[in-house]
Amino acid sequence: GMQGKNLIEVTKQASRMIVLGEADKQEAIQATISLQTAYGLSTKEVTEAVNFFNAAQAATSTSMADLIEAVPKVGPVVRGLGGSYKDMVAIMTALKEGGVPAGEAANAIKTSMGRLINPTKAAQEQLKSFGIDIKNIVSKNE
């Protein structure tokens, strides 16, 4: 659906992801699309996100390939809870530093955040014992 300068810029960012992360072309394209749709980023903001991913790759054990893999899986869930791609990178990095492989980390983030939105009865009761009404928090933030 993109045209002109927007299409050129998004293609450029996907190409950067491929080179920086030694990633699959299709996965990089999917990641740029996911950044735009999941986080509502403009073309310029996609460039900033790729720059952030590159900085995270340089400073942590999380690779560009890890982030490319995570964005389509985790992006919509993190955004749904009010988070940003930077939050996703921080959580992925914490899990990677703990020895969790990228694919498992992405699935863990998706599952755990999904459970926050729709907690089990046991989880609700446990949190309530700490004075946390998770159902009320979720309904307030819908």
PDB file of C-alpha atoms in Angstrom:
ATOM      1  CA  GLY A   1       0.000   0.000   0.000  1.00  0.00           C
ATOM      2  CA  MET A   2       2.970   2.369   0.271  1.00  0.00           C
ATOM      3  CA  GLN A   3       4.120   4.538  -2.567  1.00  0.00           C
ATOM      4  CA  GLY A   4       6.837   6.973  -3.473  1.00  0.00           C
ATOM      5  CA  LYS A   5       9.228   8.193  -0.802  1.00  0.00           C
ATOM      6  CA  ASN A   6       7.584   6.157   1.970  1.00  0.00           C
ATOM      7  CA  LEU A   7       8.075   2.917   0.038  1.00  0.00           C
ATOM      8  CA  ILE A   8      11.679   3.789  -0.764  1.00  0.00           C
ATOM      9  CA  GLU A   9      12.464   4.671   2.856  1.00  0.00           C
ATOM     10  CA  VAL A  10      10.850   1.537   4.324  1.00  0.00           C
ATOM     11  CA  THR A  11      12.679  -0.608   1.747  1.00  0.00           C
ATOM     12  CA  LYS A  12      15.912   1.128   2.732  1.00  0.00           C
ATOM     13  CA  GLN A  13      15.299   0.308   6.414  1.00  0.00           C
ATOM     14  CA  ALA A  14      14.504  -3.328   5.617  1.00  0.00           C
ATOM     15  CA  SER A  15      17.779  -3.475   3.667  1.00  0.00           C
ATOM     16  CA  ARG A  16      19.639  -2.015   6.644  1.00  0.00           C
ATOM     17  CA  MET A  17      18.117  -4.684   8.889  1.00  0.00           C
ATOM     18  CA  ILE A  18      19.240  -7.391   6.462  1.00  0.00           C
ATOM     19  CA  VAL A  19      22.818  -6.099   6.409  1.00  0.00           C
ATOM     20  CA  LEU A  20      23.089  -5.232  10.124  1.00  0.00           C
ATOM     21  CA  GLY A  21      21.494  -8.430  11.336  1.00  0.00           C
ATOM     22  CA  GLU A  22      22.522 -10.835   8.594  1.00  0.00           C
ATOM     23  CA  ALA A  23      18.792 -11.495   8.409  1.00  0.00           C
ATOM     24  CA  ASP A  24      16.441 -13.067   5.931  1.00  0.00           C
ATOM     25  CA  LYS A  25      14.996 -10.552   3.460  1.00  0.00           C
ATOM     26  CA  GLN A  26      11.379 -11.616   4.017  1.00  0.00           C
ATOM     27  CA  GLU A  27      11.734 -11.441   7.823  1.00  0.00           C
ATOM     28  CA  ALA A  28      13.249  -7.950   7.634  1.00  0.00           C
ATOM     29  CA  ILE A  29      10.432  -6.727   5.410  1.00  0.00           C
ATOM     30  CA  GLN A  30       7.865  -8.263   7.772  1.00  0.00           C
ATOM     31  CA  ALA A  31       9.585  -6.557  10.733  1.00  0.00           C
ATOM     32  CA  THR A  32       9.415  -3.115   9.107  1.00  0.00           C
ATOM     33  CA  ILE A  33       5.749  -3.650   8.266  1.00  0.00           C
ATOM     34  CA  SER A  34       5.102  -4.852  11.818  1.00  0.00           C
ATOM     35  CA  LEU A  35       6.837  -1.804  13.278  1.00  0.00           C
ATOM     36  CA  GLN A  36       4.488   0.407  11.300  1.00  0.00           C
ATOM     37  CA  THR A  37       1.308  -1.515  12.000  1.00  0.00           C
ATOM     38  CA  ALA A  38       1.914  -2.710  15.574  1.00  0.00           C
ATOM     39  CA  TYR A  39       3.399   0.512  16.892  1.00  0.00           C
ATOM     40  CA  GLY A  40       1.809   2.960  14.463  1.00  0.00           C
ATOM     41  CA  LEU A  41       5.187   4.316  13.379  1.00  0.00           C
ATOM     42  CA  SER A  42       5.680   6.757  10.561  1.00  0.00           C
ATOM     43  CA  THR A  43       8.356   6.129   7.963  1.00  0.00           C
ATOM     44  CA  LYS A  44      10.742   8.432   9.856  1.00  0.00           C
ATOM     45  CA  GLU A  45      10.006   6.631  13.116  1.00  0.00           C
ATOM     46  CA  VAL A  46      10.796   3.264  11.481  1.00  0.00           C
ATOM     47  CA  THR A  47      14.249   4.678  10.712  1.00  0.00           C
ATOM     48  CA  GLU A  48      14.611   5.694  14.375  1.00  0.00           C
ATOM     49  CA  ALA A  49      13.505   2.202  15.458  1.00  0.00           C
ATOM     50  CA  VAL A  50      16.092   0.531  13.216  1.00  0.00           C
ATOM     51  CA  ASN A  51      18.731   2.883  14.644  1.00  0.00           C
ATOM     52  CA  PHE A  52      17.616   1.896  18.159  1.00  0.00           C
ATOM     53  CA  PHE A  53      17.735  -1.808  17.254  1.00  0.00           C
ATOM     54  CA  ASN A  54      21.262  -1.325  15.898  1.00  0.00           C
ATOM     55  CA  ALA A  55      22.349   0.453  19.092  1.00  0.00           C
ATOM     56  CA  ALA A  56      20.830  -2.347  21.199  1.00  0.00           C
ATOM     57  CA  GLN A  57      22.636  -4.911  19.072  1.00  0.00           C
ATOM     58  CA  ALA A  58      25.952  -3.102  19.608  1.00  0.00           C
ATOM     59  CA  ALA A  59      25.510  -2.703  23.368  1.00  0.00           C
ATOM     60  CA  THR A  60      23.848  -5.978  24.400  1.00  0.00           C
ATOM     61  CA  SER A  61      23.659  -9.679  23.606  1.00  0.00           C
ATOM     62  CA  THR A  62      20.454  -9.101  21.631  1.00  0.00           C
ATOM     63  CA  SER A  63      21.055  -9.238  17.886  1.00  0.00           C
ATOM     64  CA  MET A  64      19.233  -7.499  15.073  1.00  0.00           C
ATOM     65  CA  ALA A  65      18.056 -10.947  13.948  1.00  0.00           C
ATOM     66  CA  ASP A  66      16.551 -11.508  17.424  1.00  0.00           C
ATOM     67  CA  LEU A  67      14.634  -8.243  17.199  1.00  0.00           C
ATOM     68  CA  ILE A  68      13.526  -8.880  13.634  1.00  0.00           C
ATOM     69  CA  GLU A  69      12.124 -12.208  14.794  1.00  0.00           C
ATOM     70  CA  ALA A  70      10.401 -10.654  17.813  1.00  0.00           C
ATOM     71  CA  VAL A  71       8.661  -7.635  16.273  1.00  0.00           C
ATOM     72  CA  PRO A  72       5.885  -9.485  14.405  1.00  0.00           C
ATOM     73  CA  LYS A  73       5.266 -11.842  17.336  1.00  0.00           C
ATOM     74  CA  VAL A  74       5.470  -9.414  20.236  1.00  0.00           C
ATOM     75  CA  GLY A  75       4.811  -5.967  18.776  1.00  0.00           C
ATOM     76  CA  PRO A  76       1.002  -6.032  18.805  1.00  0.00           C
ATOM     77  CA  VAL A  77       0.868  -7.403  22.359  1.00  0.00           C
ATOM     78  CA  VAL A  78       3.363  -4.890  23.759  1.00  0.00           C
ATOM     79  CA  ARG A  79       1.587  -2.031  21.988  1.00  0.00           C
ATOM     80  CA  GLY A  80      -1.757  -3.322  23.244  1.00  0.00           C
ATOM     81  CA  LEU A  81      -0.485  -2.889  26.780  1.00  0.00           C
ATOM     82  CA  GLY A  82       0.773   0.627  26.069  1.00  0.00           C
ATOM     83  CA  GLY A  83       4.412  -0.288  25.462  1.00  0.00           C
ATOM     84  CA  SER A  84       6.758   0.800  22.715  1.00  0.00           C
ATOM     85  CA  TYR A  85       9.328  -0.976  20.585  1.00  0.00           C
ATOM     86  CA  LYS A  86      11.915   0.270  23.091  1.00  0.00           C
ATOM     87  CA  ASP A  87      10.076  -1.593  25.852  1.00  0.00           C
ATOM     88  CA  MET A  88      10.080  -4.709  23.681  1.00  0.00           C
ATOM     89  CA  VAL A  89      13.850  -4.406  23.177  1.00  0.00           C
ATOM     90  CA  ALA A  90      14.413  -4.000  26.922  1.00  0.00           C
ATOM     91  CA  ILE A  91      12.359  -7.095  27.756  1.00  0.00           C
ATOM     92  CA  MET A  92      13.973  -9.148  24.975  1.00  0.00           C
ATOM     93  CA  THR A  93      17.414  -8.104  26.161  1.00  0.00           C
ATOM     94  CA  ALA A  94      16.644  -9.035  29.763  1.00  0.00           C
ATOM     95  CA  LEU A  95      15.504 -12.485  28.679  1.00  0.00           C
ATOM     96  CA  LYS A  96      18.486 -12.958  26.331  1.00  0.00           C
ATOM     97  CA  GLU A  97      20.881 -11.926  29.113  1.00  0.00           C
ATOM     98  CA  GLY A  98      19.199 -14.615  31.210  1.00  0.00           C
ATOM     99  CA  GLY A  99      20.016 -17.215  28.576  1.00  0.00           C
ATOM    100  CA  VAL A 100      16.630 -17.476  26.904  1.00  0.00           C
ATOM    101  CA  PRO A 101      16.893 -17.913  23.101  1.00  0.00           C
ATOM    102  CA  ALA A 102      15.217 -15.200  21.009  1.00  0.00           C
ATOM    103  CA  GLY A 103      12.335 -17.305  19.707  1.00  0.00           C
ATOM    104  CA  GLU A 104      11.494 -18.543  23.192  1.00  0.00           C
ATOM    105  CA  ALA A 105      11.858 -15.020  24.608  1.00  0.00           C
ATOM    106  CA  ALA A 106       9.410 -13.627  22.049  1.00  0.00           C
ATOM    107  CA  ASN A 107       6.904 -16.358  22.826  1.00  0.00           C
ATOM    108  CA  ALA A 108       7.362 -15.842  26.572  1.00  0.00           C
ATOM    109  CA  ILE A 109       6.710 -12.110  26.252  1.00  0.00           C
ATOM    110  CA  LYS A 110       3.636 -12.700  24.110  1.00  0.00           C
ATOM    111  CA  THR A 111       2.233 -15.323  26.477  1.00  0.00           C
ATOM    112  CA  SER A 112       2.991 -13.485  29.719  1.00  0.00           C
ATOM    113  CA  MET A 113       1.557 -10.205  28.504  1.00  0.00           C
ATOM    114  CA  GLY A 114      -1.488 -11.997  27.186  1.00  0.00           C
ATOM    115  CA  ARG A 115      -1.967 -13.520  30.618  1.00  0.00           C
ATOM    116  CA  LEU A 116      -1.830 -10.068  32.185  1.00  0.00           C
ATOM    117  CA  ILE A 117      -4.709  -9.028  29.973  1.00  0.00           C
ATOM    118  CA  ASN A 118      -6.685 -12.179  30.685  1.00  0.00           C
ATOM    119  CA  PRO A 119      -5.397 -13.591  34.001  1.00  0.00           C
ATOM    120  CA  THR A 120      -6.439 -16.942  35.389  1.00  0.00           C
ATOM    121  CA  LYS A 121      -8.596 -17.061  38.507  1.00  0.00           C
ATOM    122  CA  ALA A 122      -5.595 -18.313  40.537  1.00  0.00           C
ATOM    123  CA  ALA A 123      -3.455 -15.411  39.293  1.00  0.00           C
ATOM    124  CA  GLN A 124      -6.191 -12.917  40.149  1.00  0.00           C
ATOM    125  CA  GLU A 125      -6.429 -14.299  43.679  1.00  0.00           C
ATOM    126  CA  GLN A 126      -2.642 -14.321  44.148  1.00  0.00           C
ATOM    127  CA  LEU A 127      -2.315 -10.727  42.975  1.00  0.00           C
ATOM    128  CA  LYS A 128      -5.278  -9.698  45.121  1.00  0.00           C
ATOM    129  CA  SER A 129      -3.401 -11.036  48.174  1.00  0.00           C
ATOM    130  CA  PHE A 130      -0.756  -8.380  47.373  1.00  0.00           C
ATOM    131  CA  GLY A 131      -3.421  -5.694  47.028  1.00  0.00           C
ATOM    132  CA  ILE A 132      -3.400  -5.729  43.218  1.00  0.00           C
ATOM    133  CA  ASP A 133      -6.730  -5.903  41.414  1.00  0.00           C
ATOM    134  CA  ILE A 134      -5.491  -6.958  37.988  1.00  0.00           C
ATOM    135  CA  LYS A 135      -8.953  -7.176  36.419  1.00  0.00           C
ATOM    136  CA  ASN A 136      -9.677  -3.597  37.471  1.00  0.00           C
ATOM    137  CA  ILE A 137      -6.339  -2.432  36.049  1.00  0.00           C
ATOM    138  CA  VAL A 138      -7.054  -4.153  32.723  1.00  0.00           C
ATOM    139  CA  SER A 139     -10.599  -2.772  32.461  1.00  0.00           C
ATOM    140  CA  LYS A 140      -9.419   0.776  33.323  1.00  0.00           C
ATOM    141  CA  ASN A 141      -6.796   0.624  30.570  1.00  0.00           C
ATOM    142  CA  GLU A 142      -8.820  -0.927  27.769  1.00  0.00           C
TER     143      GLU A 142
END
